[in-house]
Amino acid sequence: MGSAATKACGASSLRPSPTGTASSCSITWALAPRIFLPNDPDPYATLQGYADDLLEICTALELRGAVCVGHSVSAMIGVLAAITEPERFAKLVLVGPSPCYINDGDYVGGFTQQDIAELLDTLESNYLGWSHAMAPVIMGNPDHPELSTELTQSFCRTDPAIARQFARVTFLSDNRADLPLVRTPALILQCSQDVIAPQEVGAYVQRHLTGSRLVTLQATGHCPNLSAPAETTAAIQAFLSDT
């Protein structure tokens, strides 16, 4: 079985899986949209544009029955891809997913509209300052400042224009209505404390994804792949071992 993994930073690669079998590999895809001229249509105006890119990769590599591992907004990109071409994916692993970041009535997304507006304004006016301020908040592990430094550095390697465009699409997205359309078995990994995707969000996703499994990690913050890799890997392996 192939594995299609999406994440927000890092270079694209294709490498053998730990099993070393010829039929198993891991694909890491970096989200890096192009900048378009003002009058050109922007395929990345919604998350569906990124999902279409993922499906193009699956088509090029002739992947079917793959496992899509998506962290944060990439989890929702995987959801949209699985809705569009469900035959491509056998399972979804959604790490800290959020279908909508803005509170709406009884729905708790974690942010008010004003919060998001101020966040986007700061991104526009002072991207580097935002990166240094937000990395510790996103990481959520004050006892390990080196993790925040690593995240800050990944932000600073990103083209600010692309980061601002991607952040706007991400934080203004609302894919709650898409969740019931998913038929692919899914694992939802929720951190015990996460300001970006609070526990109410994980519970909401689990209720609206048919047959999904919610696992709450002891890890804190929004990046358990960095702060608690062993716990995160164990949860994923347990899910993938179930037939």
JSON list of C-alpha atoms in Angstrom, two decimals:
[
{"chain": "A", "resi": 1, "resn": "MET", "atom": "CA", "xyz": [0.00, 0.00, 0.00]},
{"chain": "A", "resi": 2, "resn": "GLY", "atom": "CA", "xyz": [1.30, 3.44, -0.84]},
{"chain": "A", "resi": 3, "resn": "SER", "atom": "CA", "xyz": [1.24, 6.35, 1.58]},
{"chain": "A", "resi": 4, "resn": "ALA", "atom": "CA", "xyz": [0.47, 9.91, 0.51]},
{"chain": "A", "resi": 5, "resn": "ALA", "atom": "CA", "xyz": [1.53, 12.33, 3.23]},
{"chain": "A", "resi": 6, "resn": "THR", "atom": "CA", "xyz": [0.84, 16.05, 3.17]},
{"chain": "A", "resi": 7, "resn": "LYS", "atom": "CA", "xyz": [2.44, 18.68, 5.34]},
{"chain": "A", "resi": 8, "resn": "ALA", "atom": "CA", "xyz": [2.96, 22.39, 5.27]},
{"chain": "A", "resi": 9, "resn": "CYS", "atom": "CA", "xyz": [6.72, 22.54, 4.88]},
{"chain": "A", "resi": 10, "resn": "GLY", "atom": "CA", "xyz": [9.57, 20.39, 3.63]},
{"chain": "A", "resi": 11, "resn": "ALA", "atom": "CA", "xyz": [10.73, 19.18, 0.25]},
{"chain": "A", "resi": 12, "resn": "SER", "atom": "CA", "xyz": [8.83, 16.72, -1.88]},
{"chain": "A", "resi": 13, "resn": "SER", "atom": "CA", "xyz": [10.33, 13.25, -1.76]},
{"chain": "A", "resi": 14, "resn": "LEU", "atom": "CA", "xyz": [9.68, 9.63, -2.54]},
{"chain": "A", "resi": 15, "resn": "ARG", "atom": "CA", "xyz": [11.43, 7.12, -0.34]},
{"chain": "A", "resi": 16, "resn": "PRO", "atom": "CA", "xyz": [11.05, 3.44, 0.63]},
{"chain": "A", "resi": 17, "resn": "SER", "atom": "CA", "xyz": [8.95, 2.66, 3.68]},
{"chain": "A", "resi": 18, "resn": "PRO", "atom": "CA", "xyz": [10.54, 1.11, 6.81]},
{"chain": "A", "resi": 19, "resn": "THR", "atom": "CA", "xyz": [9.33, -2.29, 5.59]},
{"chain": "A", "resi": 20, "resn": "GLY", "atom": "CA", "xyz": [11.50, -1.97, 2.51]},
{"chain": "A", "resi": 21, "resn": "THR", "atom": "CA", "xyz": [8.91, -3.63, 0.32]},
{"chain": "A", "resi": 22, "resn": "ALA", "atom": "CA", "xyz": [8.77, -2.65, -3.32]},
{"chain": "A", "resi": 23, "resn": "SER", "atom": "CA", "xyz": [5.03, -1.92, -3.15]},
{"chain": "A", "resi": 24, "resn": "SER", "atom": "CA", "xyz": [5.24, 0.41, -0.18]},
{"chain": "A", "resi": 25, "resn": "CYS", "atom": "CA", "xyz": [6.58, 3.96, -0.20]},
{"chain": "A", "resi": 26, "resn": "SER", "atom": "CA", "xyz": [6.12, 7.33, 1.46]},
{"chain": "A", "resi": 27, "resn": "ILE", "atom": "CA", "xyz": [5.46, 10.53, -0.45]},
{"chain": "A", "resi": 28, "resn": "THR", "atom": "CA", "xyz": [5.94, 13.90, 1.24]},
{"chain": "A", "resi": 29, "resn": "TRP", "atom": "CA", "xyz": [4.35, 16.84, -0.50]},
{"chain": "A", "resi": 30, "resn": "ALA", "atom": "CA", "xyz": [5.20, 20.46, 0.25]},
{"chain": "A", "resi": 31, "resn": "LEU", "atom": "CA", "xyz": [2.35, 22.94, -0.10]},
{"chain": "A", "resi": 32, "resn": "ALA", "atom": "CA", "xyz": [3.82, 25.62, -2.33]},
{"chain": "A", "resi": 33, "resn": "PRO", "atom": "CA", "xyz": [1.31, 27.40, -4.57]},
{"chain": "A", "resi": 34, "resn": "ARG", "atom": "CA", "xyz": [2.47, 29.64, -7.36]},
{"chain": "A", "resi": 35, "resn": "ILE", "atom": "CA", "xyz": [1.86, 33.38, -7.50]},
{"chain": "A", "resi": 36, "resn": "PHE", "atom": "CA", "xyz": [-0.56, 34.33, -10.29]},
{"chain": "A", "resi": 37, "resn": "LEU", "atom": "CA", "xyz": [-0.99, 37.54, -12.22]},
{"chain": "A", "resi": 38, "resn": "PRO", "atom": "CA", "xyz": [-3.83, 39.78, -10.93]},
{"chain": "A", "resi": 39, "resn": "ASN", "atom": "CA", "xyz": [-6.22, 38.91, -13.77]},
{"chain": "A", "resi": 40, "resn": "ASP", "atom": "CA", "xyz": [-5.51, 35.18, -13.79]},
{"chain": "A", "resi": 41, "resn": "PRO", "atom": "CA", "xyz": [-7.89, 32.79, -12.02]},
{"chain": "A", "resi": 42, "resn": "ASP", "atom": "CA", "xyz": [-6.32, 31.47, -8.83]},
{"chain": "A", "resi": 43, "resn": "PRO", "atom": "CA", "xyz": [-6.82, 27.72, -8.38]},
{"chain": "A", "resi": 44, "resn": "TYR", "atom": "CA", "xyz": [-5.65, 28.12, -4.79]},
{"chain": "A", "resi": 45, "resn": "ALA", "atom": "CA", "xyz": [-8.44, 30.47, -3.76]},
{"chain": "A", "resi": 46, "resn": "THR", "atom": "CA", "xyz": [-9.91, 27.52, -1.81]},
{"chain": "A", "resi": 47, "resn": "LEU", "atom": "CA", "xyz": [-8.47, 24.38, -0.27]},
{"chain": "A", "resi": 48, "resn": "GLN", "atom": "CA", "xyz": [-9.89, 22.37, -3.16]},
{"chain": "A", "resi": 49, "resn": "GLY", "atom": "CA", "xyz": [-7.02, 23.65, -5.32]},
{"chain": "A", "resi": 50, "resn": "TYR", "atom": "CA", "xyz": [-4.54, 21.95, -3.00]},
{"chain": "A", "resi": 51, "resn": "ALA", "atom": "CA", "xyz": [-6.66, 18.78, -2.95]},
{"chain": "A", "resi": 52, "resn": "ASP", "atom": "CA", "xyz": [-6.55, 18.77, -6.76]},
{"chain": "A", "resi": 53, "resn": "ASP", "atom": "CA", "xyz": [-2.75, 18.98, -6.61]},
{"chain": "A", "resi": 54, "resn": "LEU", "atom": "CA", "xyz": [-2.69, 15.98, -4.27]},
{"chain": "A", "resi": 55, "resn": "LEU", "atom": "CA", "xyz": [-4.88, 14.03, -6.67]},
{"chain": "A", "resi": 56, "resn": "GLU", "atom": "CA", "xyz": [-2.57, 14.93, -9.56]},
{"chain": "A", "resi": 57, "resn": "ILE", "atom": "CA", "xyz": [0.29, 13.39, -7.59]},
{"chain": "A", "resi": 58, "resn": "CYS", "atom": "CA", "xyz": [-1.78, 10.26, -6.95]},
{"chain": "A", "resi": 59, "resn": "THR", "atom": "CA", "xyz": [-2.63, 10.03, -10.65]},
{"chain": "A", "resi": 60, "resn": "ALA", "atom": "CA", "xyz": [0.99, 10.48, -11.74]},
{"chain": "A", "resi": 61, "resn": "LEU", "atom": "CA", "xyz": [2.13, 7.73, -9.36]},
{"chain": "A", "resi": 62, "resn": "GLU", "atom": "CA", "xyz": [-0.92, 5.53, -10.08]},
{"chain": "A", "resi": 63, "resn": "LEU", "atom": "CA", "xyz": [-1.80, 5.38, -6.39]},
{"chain": "A", "resi": 64, "resn": "ARG", "atom": "CA", "xyz": [-4.92, 3.57, -5.25]},
{"chain": "A", "resi": 65, "resn": "GLY", "atom": "CA", "xyz": [-5.74, 2.45, -1.73]},
{"chain": "A", "resi": 66, "resn": "ALA", "atom": "CA", "xyz": [-3.15, 4.85, -0.29]},
{"chain": "A", "resi": 67, "resn": "VAL", "atom": "CA", "xyz": [-3.01, 6.23, 3.24]},
{"chain": "A", "resi": 68, "resn": "CYS", "atom": "CA", "xyz": [-3.20, 10.02, 3.38]},
{"chain": "A", "resi": 69, "resn": "VAL", "atom": "CA", "xyz": [-1.57, 11.55, 6.45]},
{"chain": "A", "resi": 70, "resn": "GLY", "atom": "CA", "xyz": [-2.40, 15.24, 6.84]},
{"chain": "A", "resi": 71, "resn": "HIS", "atom": "CA", "xyz": [-1.45, 17.62, 9.62]},
{"chain": "A", "resi": 72, "resn": "SER", "atom": "CA", "xyz": [-3.55, 20.69, 10.43]},
{"chain": "A", "resi": 73, "resn": "VAL", "atom": "CA", "xyz": [-4.98, 22.27, 7.27]},
{"chain": "A", "resi": 74, "resn": "SER", "atom": "CA", "xyz": [-3.44, 19.46, 5.22]},
{"chain": "A", "resi": 75, "resn": "ALA", "atom": "CA", "xyz": [-5.84, 17.11, 7.01]},
{"chain": "A", "resi": 76, "resn": "MET", "atom": "CA", "xyz": [-8.76, 18.97, 5.43]},
{"chain": "A", "resi": 77, "resn": "ILE", "atom": "CA", "xyz": [-7.01, 18.93, 2.07]},
{"chain": "A", "resi": 78, "resn": "GLY", "atom": "CA", "xyz": [-6.85, 15.14, 2.40]},
{"chain": "A", "resi": 79, "resn": "VAL", "atom": "CA", "xyz": [-10.55, 15.07, 3.28]},
{"chain": "A", "resi": 80, "resn": "LEU", "atom": "CA", "xyz": [-11.43, 17.02, 0.13]},
{"chain": "A", "resi": 81, "resn": "ALA", "atom": "CA", "xyz": [-9.25, 14.76, -2.00]},
{"chain": "A", "resi": 82, "resn": "ALA", "atom": "CA", "xyz": [-10.90, 11.66, -0.55]},
{"chain": "A", "resi": 83, "resn": "ILE", "atom": "CA", "xyz": [-14.33, 13.06, -1.34]},
{"chain": "A", "resi": 84, "resn": "THR", "atom": "CA", "xyz": [-13.33, 13.85, -4.93]},
{"chain": "A", "resi": 85, "resn": "GLU", "atom": "CA", "xyz": [-11.64, 10.52, -5.70]},
{"chain": "A", "resi": 86, "resn": "PRO", "atom": "CA", "xyz": [-12.37, 8.09, -2.86]},
{"chain": "A", "resi": 87, "resn": "GLU", "atom": "CA", "xyz": [-10.78, 5.15, -4.66]},
{"chain": "A", "resi": 88, "resn": "ARG", "atom": "CA", "xyz": [-7.37, 6.75, -4.19]},
{"chain": "A", "resi": 89, "resn": "PHE", "atom": "CA", "xyz": [-7.39, 6.35, -0.40]},
{"chain": "A", "resi": 90, "resn": "ALA", "atom": "CA", "xyz": [-7.86, 3.38, 1.91]},
{"chain": "A", "resi": 91, "resn": "LYS", "atom": "CA", "xyz": [-7.48, 5.40, 5.11]},
{"chain": "A", "resi": 92, "resn": "LEU", "atom": "CA", "xyz": [-7.07, 8.98, 6.30]},
{"chain": "A", "resi": 93, "resn": "VAL", "atom": "CA", "xyz": [-4.92, 10.06, 9.24]},
{"chain": "A", "resi": 94, "resn": "LEU", "atom": "CA", "xyz": [-5.96, 13.55, 10.34]},
{"chain": "A", "resi": 95, "resn": "VAL", "atom": "CA", "xyz": [-3.60, 15.20, 12.83]},
{"chain": "A", "resi": 96, "resn": "GLY", "atom": "CA", "xyz": [-5.12, 18.27, 14.50]},
{"chain": "A", "resi": 97, "resn": "PRO", "atom": "CA", "xyz": [-7.76, 18.84, 11.80]},
{"chain": "A", "resi": 98, "resn": "SER", "atom": "CA", "xyz": [-10.12, 21.80, 11.80]},
{"chain": "A", "resi": 99, "resn": "PRO", "atom": "CA", "xyz": [-12.94, 22.25, 9.28]},
{"chain": "A", "resi": 100, "resn": "CYS", "atom": "CA", "xyz": [-13.53, 25.85, 10.43]},
{"chain": "A", "resi": 101, "resn": "TYR", "atom": "CA", "xyz": [-11.37, 28.04, 12.66]},
{"chain": "A", "resi": 102, "resn": "ILE", "atom": "CA", "xyz": [-14.01, 30.67, 13.47]},
{"chain": "A", "resi": 103, "resn": "ASN", "atom": "CA", "xyz": [-16.60, 30.25, 16.21]},
{"chain": "A", "resi": 104, "resn": "ASP", "atom": "CA", "xyz": [-20.12, 30.09, 14.77]},
{"chain": "A", "resi": 105, "resn": "GLY", "atom": "CA", "xyz": [-23.12, 29.78, 17.10]},
{"chain": "A", "resi": 106, "resn": "ASP", "atom": "CA", "xyz": [-22.71, 26.52, 19.03]},
{"chain": "A", "resi": 107, "resn": "TYR", "atom": "CA", "xyz": [-19.68, 25.57, 16.96]},
{"chain": "A", "resi": 108, "resn": "VAL", "atom": "CA", "xyz": [-16.34, 26.18, 18.70]},
{"chain": "A", "resi": 109, "resn": "GLY", "atom": "CA", "xyz": [-13.57, 26.73, 16.19]},
{"chain": "A", "resi": 110, "resn": "GLY", "atom": "CA", "xyz": [-11.18, 28.39, 18.62]},
{"chain": "A", "resi": 111, "resn": "PHE", "atom": "CA", "xyz": [-11.16, 31.93, 17.18]},
{"chain": "A", "resi": 112, "resn": "THR", "atom": "CA", "xyz": [-13.53, 34.85, 16.79]},
{"chain": "A", "resi": 113, "resn": "GLN", "atom": "CA", "xyz": [-13.82, 36.67, 13.48]},
{"chain": "A", "resi": 114, "resn": "GLN", "atom": "CA", "xyz": [-11.91, 39.57, 15.06]},
{"chain": "A", "resi": 115, "resn": "ASP", "atom": "CA", "xyz": [-9.11, 37.19, 16.13]},
{"chain": "A", "resi": 116, "resn": "ILE", "atom": "CA", "xyz": [-8.69, 35.99, 12.56]},
{"chain": "A", "resi": 117, "resn": "ALA", "atom": "CA", "xyz": [-8.89, 39.51, 11.11]},
{"chain": "A", "resi": 118, "resn": "GLU", "atom": "CA", "xyz": [-6.14, 40.69, 13.47]},
{"chain": "A", "resi": 119, "resn": "LEU", "atom": "CA", "xyz": [-4.01, 37.62, 12.72]},
{"chain": "A", "resi": 120, "resn": "LEU", "atom": "CA", "xyz": [-4.25, 38.22, 8.97]},
{"chain": "A", "resi": 121, "resn": "ASP", "atom": "CA", "xyz": [-3.54, 41.94, 9.40]},
{"chain": "A", "resi": 122, "resn": "THR", "atom": "CA", "xyz": [-0.37, 41.11, 11.33]},
{"chain": "A", "resi": 123, "resn": "LEU", "atom": "CA", "xyz": [0.68, 38.66, 8.65]},
{"chain": "A", "resi": 124, "resn": "GLU", "atom": "CA", "xyz": [0.29, 41.39, 6.05]},
{"chain": "A", "resi": 125, "resn": "SER", "atom": "CA", "xyz": [2.22, 44.04, 7.96]},
{"chain": "A", "resi": 126, "resn": "ASN", "atom": "CA", "xyz": [4.90, 42.07, 9.82]},
{"chain": "A", "resi": 127, "resn": "TYR", "atom": "CA", "xyz": [5.32, 38.46, 8.71]},
{"chain": "A", "resi": 128, "resn": "LEU", "atom": "CA", "xyz": [8.61, 37.86, 10.51]},
{"chain": "A", "resi": 129, "resn": "GLY", "atom": "CA", "xyz": [7.23, 39.34, 13.73]},
{"chain": "A", "resi": 130, "resn": "TRP", "atom": "CA", "xyz": [4.16, 37.14, 13.43]},
{"chain": "A", "resi": 131, "resn": "SER", "atom": "CA", "xyz": [6.37, 34.08, 12.89]},
{"chain": "A", "resi": 132, "resn": "HIS", "atom": "CA", "xyz": [8.40, 34.71, 16.05]},
{"chain": "A", "resi": 133, "resn": "ALA", "atom": "CA", "xyz": [5.31, 35.48, 18.14]},
{"chain": "A", "resi": 134, "resn": "MET", "atom": "CA", "xyz": [3.09, 32.67, 16.91]},
{"chain": "A", "resi": 135, "resn": "ALA", "atom": "CA", "xyz": [5.53, 29.77, 16.78]},
{"chain": "A", "resi": 136, "resn": "PRO", "atom": "CA", "xyz": [5.62, 29.27, 20.59]},
{"chain": "A", "resi": 137, "resn": "VAL", "atom": "CA", "xyz": [1.80, 29.53, 20.74]},
{"chain": "A", "resi": 138, "resn": "ILE", "atom": "CA", "xyz": [1.34, 26.98, 17.97]},
{"chain": "A", "resi": 139, "resn": "MET", "atom": "CA", "xyz": [3.96, 24.62, 19.36]},
{"chain": "A", "resi": 140, "resn": "GLY", "atom": "CA", "xyz": [2.48, 24.79, 22.88]},
{"chain": "A", "resi": 141, "resn": "ASN", "atom": "CA", "xyz": [5.54, 23.33, 24.61]},
{"chain": "A", "resi": 142, "resn": "PRO", "atom": "CA", "xyz": [7.18, 26.15, 26.61]},
{"chain": "A", "resi": 143, "resn": "ASP", "atom": "CA", "xyz": [9.56, 23.69, 28.31]},
{"chain": "A", "resi": 144, "resn": "HIS", "atom": "CA", "xyz": [11.10, 22.91, 24.91]},
{"chain": "A", "resi": 145, "resn": "PRO", "atom": "CA", "xyz": [11.93, 26.27, 23.27]},
{"chain": "A", "resi": 146, "resn": "GLU", "atom": "CA", "xyz": [14.05, 24.51, 20.66]},
{"chain": "A", "resi": 147, "resn": "LEU", "atom": "CA", "xyz": [10.82, 23.19, 19.08]},
{"chain": "A", "resi": 148, "resn": "SER", "atom": "CA", "xyz": [9.47, 26.72, 18.77]},
{"chain": "A", "resi": 149, "resn": "THR", "atom": "CA", "xyz": [12.75, 27.78, 17.20]},
{"chain": "A", "resi": 150, "resn": "GLU", "atom": "CA", "xyz": [12.49, 24.97, 14.66]},
{"chain": "A", "resi": 151, "resn": "LEU", "atom": "CA", "xyz": [8.96, 26.03, 13.77]},
{"chain": "A", "resi": 152, "resn": "THR", "atom": "CA", "xyz": [9.97, 29.69, 13.51]},
{"chain": "A", "resi": 153, "resn": "GLN", "atom": "CA", "xyz": [12.76, 28.76, 11.13]},
{"chain": "A", "resi": 154, "resn": "SER", "atom": "CA", "xyz": [10.35, 26.82, 8.93]},
{"chain": "A", "resi": 155, "resn": "PHE", "atom": "CA", "xyz": [8.08, 29.88, 8.78]},
{"chain": "A", "resi": 156, "resn": "CYS", "atom": "CA", "xyz": [11.01, 32.12, 7.88]},
{"chain": "A", "resi": 157, "resn": "ARG", "atom": "CA", "xyz": [12.01, 29.84, 5.00]},
{"chain": "A", "resi": 158, "resn": "THR", "atom": "CA", "xyz": [8.58, 30.35, 3.45]},
{"chain": "A", "resi": 159, "resn": "ASP", "atom": "CA", "xyz": [7.97, 33.07, 0.88]},
{"chain": "A", "resi": 160, "resn": "PRO", "atom": "CA", "xyz": [5.94, 35.69, 2.83]},
{"chain": "A", "resi": 161, "resn": "ALA", "atom": "CA", "xyz": [3.62, 36.37, -0.13]},
{"chain": "A", "resi": 162, "resn": "ILE", "atom": "CA", "xyz": [2.75, 32.69, -0.41]},
{"chain": "A", "resi": 163, "resn": "ALA", "atom": "CA", "xyz": [2.42, 32.35, 3.38]},
{"chain": "A", "resi": 164, "resn": "ARG", "atom": "CA", "xyz": [-0.01, 35.26, 3.57]},
{"chain": "A", "resi": 165, "resn": "GLN", "atom": "CA", "xyz": [-2.15, 33.91, 0.73]},
{"chain": "A", "resi": 166, "resn": "PHE", "atom": "CA", "xyz": [-2.18, 30.41, 2.19]},
{"chain": "A", "resi": 167, "resn": "ALA", "atom": "CA", "xyz": [-3.00, 31.67, 5.69]},
{"chain": "A", "resi": 168, "resn": "ARG", "atom": "CA", "xyz": [-5.95, 33.67, 4.37]},
{"chain": "A", "resi": 169, "resn": "VAL", "atom": "CA", "xyz": [-7.38, 30.66, 2.53]},
{"chain": "A", "resi": 170, "resn": "THR", "atom": "CA", "xyz": [-6.76, 28.44, 5.56]},
{"chain": "A", "resi": 171, "resn": "PHE", "atom": "CA", "xyz": [-8.21, 30.58, 8.33]},
{"chain": "A", "resi": 172, "resn": "LEU", "atom": "CA", "xyz": [-11.24, 31.71, 6.33]},
{"chain": "A", "resi": 173, "resn": "SER", "atom": "CA", "xyz": [-12.12, 28.22, 5.10]},
{"chain": "A", "resi": 174, "resn": "ASP", "atom": "CA", "xyz": [-15.27, 26.45, 6.23]},
{"chain": "A", "resi": 175, "resn": "ASN", "atom": "CA", "xyz": [-15.45, 22.79, 5.25]},
{"chain": "A", "resi": 176, "resn": "ARG", "atom": "CA", "xyz": [-17.90, 21.60, 7.87]},
{"chain": "A", "resi": 177, "resn": "ALA", "atom": "CA", "xyz": [-20.46, 20.63, 5.22]},
{"chain": "A", "resi": 178, "resn": "ASP", "atom": "CA", "xyz": [-17.88, 18.41, 3.52]},
{"chain": "A", "resi": 179, "resn": "LEU", "atom": "CA", "xyz": [-17.28, 16.10, 6.48]},
{"chain": "A", "resi": 180, "resn": "PRO", "atom": "CA", "xyz": [-20.43, 13.94, 6.07]},
{"chain": "A", "resi": 181, "resn": "LEU", "atom": "CA", "xyz": [-19.44, 13.27, 2.44]},
{"chain": "A", "resi": 182, "resn": "VAL", "atom": "CA", "xyz": [-16.34, 11.28, 3.48]},
{"chain": "A", "resi": 183, "resn": "ARG", "atom": "CA", "xyz": [-16.61, 7.49, 3.29]},
{"chain": "A", "resi": 184, "resn": "THR", "atom": "CA", "xyz": [-12.94, 6.71, 3.88]},
{"chain": "A", "resi": 185, "resn": "PRO", "atom": "CA", "xyz": [-12.04, 5.32, 7.34]},
{"chain": "A", "resi": 186, "resn": "ALA", "atom": "CA", "xyz": [-10.31, 8.05, 9.28]},
{"chain": "A", "resi": 187, "resn": "LEU", "atom": "CA", "xyz": [-8.21, 8.47, 12.42]},
{"chain": "A", "resi": 188, "resn": "ILE", "atom": "CA", "xyz": [-8.44, 11.84, 14.16]},
{"chain": "A", "resi": 189, "resn": "LEU", "atom": "CA", "xyz": [-5.48, 12.65, 16.38]},
{"chain": "A", "resi": 190, "resn": "GLN", "atom": "CA", "xyz": [-6.30, 15.38, 18.89]},
{"chain": "A", "resi": 191, "resn": "CYS", "atom": "CA", "xyz": [-3.82, 16.90, 21.32]},
{"chain": "A", "resi": 192, "resn": "SER", "atom": "CA", "xyz": [-4.87, 17.32, 24.95]},
{"chain": "A", "resi": 193, "resn": "GLN", "atom": "CA", "xyz": [-4.26, 21.08, 24.69]},
{"chain": "A", "resi": 194, "resn": "ASP", "atom": "CA", "xyz": [-4.21, 22.85, 21.33]},
{"chain": "A", "resi": 195, "resn": "VAL", "atom": "CA", "xyz": [-5.06, 26.51, 20.80]},
{"chain": "A", "resi": 196, "resn": "ILE", "atom": "CA", "xyz": [-5.32, 26.04, 17.02]},
{"chain": "A", "resi": 197, "resn": "ALA", "atom": "CA", "xyz": [-7.63, 23.03, 17.09]},
{"chain": "A", "resi": 198, "resn": "PRO", "atom": "CA", "xyz": [-9.21, 22.71, 20.56]},
{"chain": "A", "resi": 199, "resn": "GLN", "atom": "CA", "xyz": [-10.76, 19.47, 21.77]},
{"chain": "A", "resi": 200, "resn": "GLU", "atom": "CA", "xyz": [-14.25, 20.64, 20.77]},
{"chain": "A", "resi": 201, "resn": "VAL", "atom": "CA", "xyz": [-13.06, 20.68, 17.15]},
{"chain": "A", "resi": 202, "resn": "GLY", "atom": "CA", "xyz": [-11.75, 17.12, 17.29]},
{"chain": "A", "resi": 203, "resn": "ALA", "atom": "CA", "xyz": [-15.03, 15.94, 18.79]},
{"chain": "A", "resi": 204, "resn": "TYR", "atom": "CA", "xyz": [-16.97, 17.79, 16.07]},
{"chain": "A", "resi": 205, "resn": "VAL", "atom": "CA", "xyz": [-14.93, 16.18, 13.30]},
{"chain": "A", "resi": 206, "resn": "GLN", "atom": "CA", "xyz": [-15.42, 12.73, 14.83]},
{"chain": "A", "resi": 207, "resn": "ARG", "atom": "CA", "xyz": [-19.20, 13.19, 15.05]},
{"chain": "A", "resi": 208, "resn": "HIS", "atom": "CA", "xyz": [-19.46, 14.19, 11.40]},
{"chain": "A", "resi": 209, "resn": "LEU", "atom": "CA", "xyz": [-17.03, 11.70, 9.86]},
{"chain": "A", "resi": 210, "resn": "THR", "atom": "CA", "xyz": [-18.85, 8.38, 9.54]},
{"chain": "A", "resi": 211, "resn": "GLY", "atom": "CA", "xyz": [-16.94, 5.54, 11.17]},
{"chain": "A", "resi": 212, "resn": "SER", "atom": "CA", "xyz": [-14.01, 7.70, 12.24]},
{"chain": "A", "resi": 213, "resn": "ARG", "atom": "CA", "xyz": [-11.88, 7.10, 15.32]},
{"chain": "A", "resi": 214, "resn": "LEU", "atom": "CA", "xyz": [-10.83, 9.88, 17.70]},
{"chain": "A", "resi": 215, "resn": "VAL", "atom": "CA", "xyz": [-7.66, 9.46, 19.75]},
{"chain": "A", "resi": 216, "resn": "THR", "atom": "CA", "xyz": [-6.67, 12.17, 22.24]},
{"chain": "A", "resi": 217, "resn": "LEU", "atom": "CA", "xyz": [-2.93, 12.28, 22.73]},
{"chain": "A", "resi": 218, "resn": "GLN", "atom": "CA", "xyz": [-1.21, 13.30, 25.93]},
{"chain": "A", "resi": 219, "resn": "ALA", "atom": "CA", "xyz": [0.85, 15.64, 23.74]},
{"chain": "A", "resi": 220, "resn": "THR", "atom": "CA", "xyz": [0.16, 19.35, 23.93]},
{"chain": "A", "resi": 221, "resn": "GLY", "atom": "CA", "xyz": [0.31, 21.99, 21.22]},
{"chain": "A", "resi": 222, "resn": "HIS", "atom": "CA", "xyz": [-0.54, 21.77, 17.55]},
{"chain": "A", "resi": 223, "resn": "CYS", "atom": "CA", "xyz": [2.48, 19.83, 16.30]},
{"chain": "A", "resi": 224, "resn": "PRO", "atom": "CA", "xyz": [2.61, 16.43, 18.02]},
{"chain": "A", "resi": 225, "resn": "ASN", "atom": "CA", "xyz": [4.71, 15.14, 15.13]},
{"chain": "A", "resi": 226, "resn": "LEU", "atom": "CA", "xyz": [7.49, 17.36, 16.53]},
{"chain": "A", "resi": 227, "resn": "SER", "atom": "CA", "xyz": [6.74, 17.43, 20.26]},
{"chain": "A", "resi": 228, "resn": "ALA", "atom": "CA", "xyz": [5.64, 13.79, 20.71]},
{"chain": "A", "resi": 229, "resn": "PRO", "atom": "CA", "xyz": [6.74, 11.79, 17.67]},
{"chain": "A", "resi": 230, "resn": "ALA", "atom": "CA", "xyz": [6.74, 8.41, 19.45]},
{"chain": "A", "resi": 231, "resn": "GLU", "atom": "CA", "xyz": [3.19, 8.81, 20.77]},
{"chain": "A", "resi": 232, "resn": "THR", "atom": "CA", "xyz": [1.96, 10.11, 17.43]},
{"chain": "A", "resi": 233, "resn": "THR", "atom": "CA", "xyz": [3.62, 7.30, 15.47]},
{"chain": "A", "resi": 234, "resn": "ALA", "atom": "CA", "xyz": [2.26, 4.65, 17.83]},
{"chain": "A", "resi": 235, "resn": "ALA", "atom": "CA", "xyz": [-1.30, 5.90, 17.41]},
{"chain": "A", "resi": 236, "resn": "ILE", "atom": "CA", "xyz": [-0.98, 5.93, 13.63]},
{"chain": "A", "resi": 237, "resn": "GLN", "atom": "CA", "xyz": [0.56, 2.47, 13.51]},
{"chain": "A", "resi": 238, "resn": "ALA", "atom": "CA", "xyz": [-2.24, 1.06, 15.71]},
{"chain": "A", "resi": 239, "resn": "PHE", "atom": "CA", "xyz": [-4.84, 2.50, 13.32]},
{"chain": "A", "resi": 240, "resn": "LEU", "atom": "CA", "xyz": [-3.08, 1.23, 10.20]},
{"chain": "A", "resi": 241, "resn": "SER", "atom": "CA", "xyz": [-2.66, -2.26, 11.65]},
{"chain": "A", "resi": 242, "resn": "ASP", "atom": "CA", "xyz": [-6.44, -2.64, 12.00]},
{"chain": "A", "resi": 243, "resn": "THR", "atom": "CA", "xyz": [-8.03, -4.27, 8.96]}
]
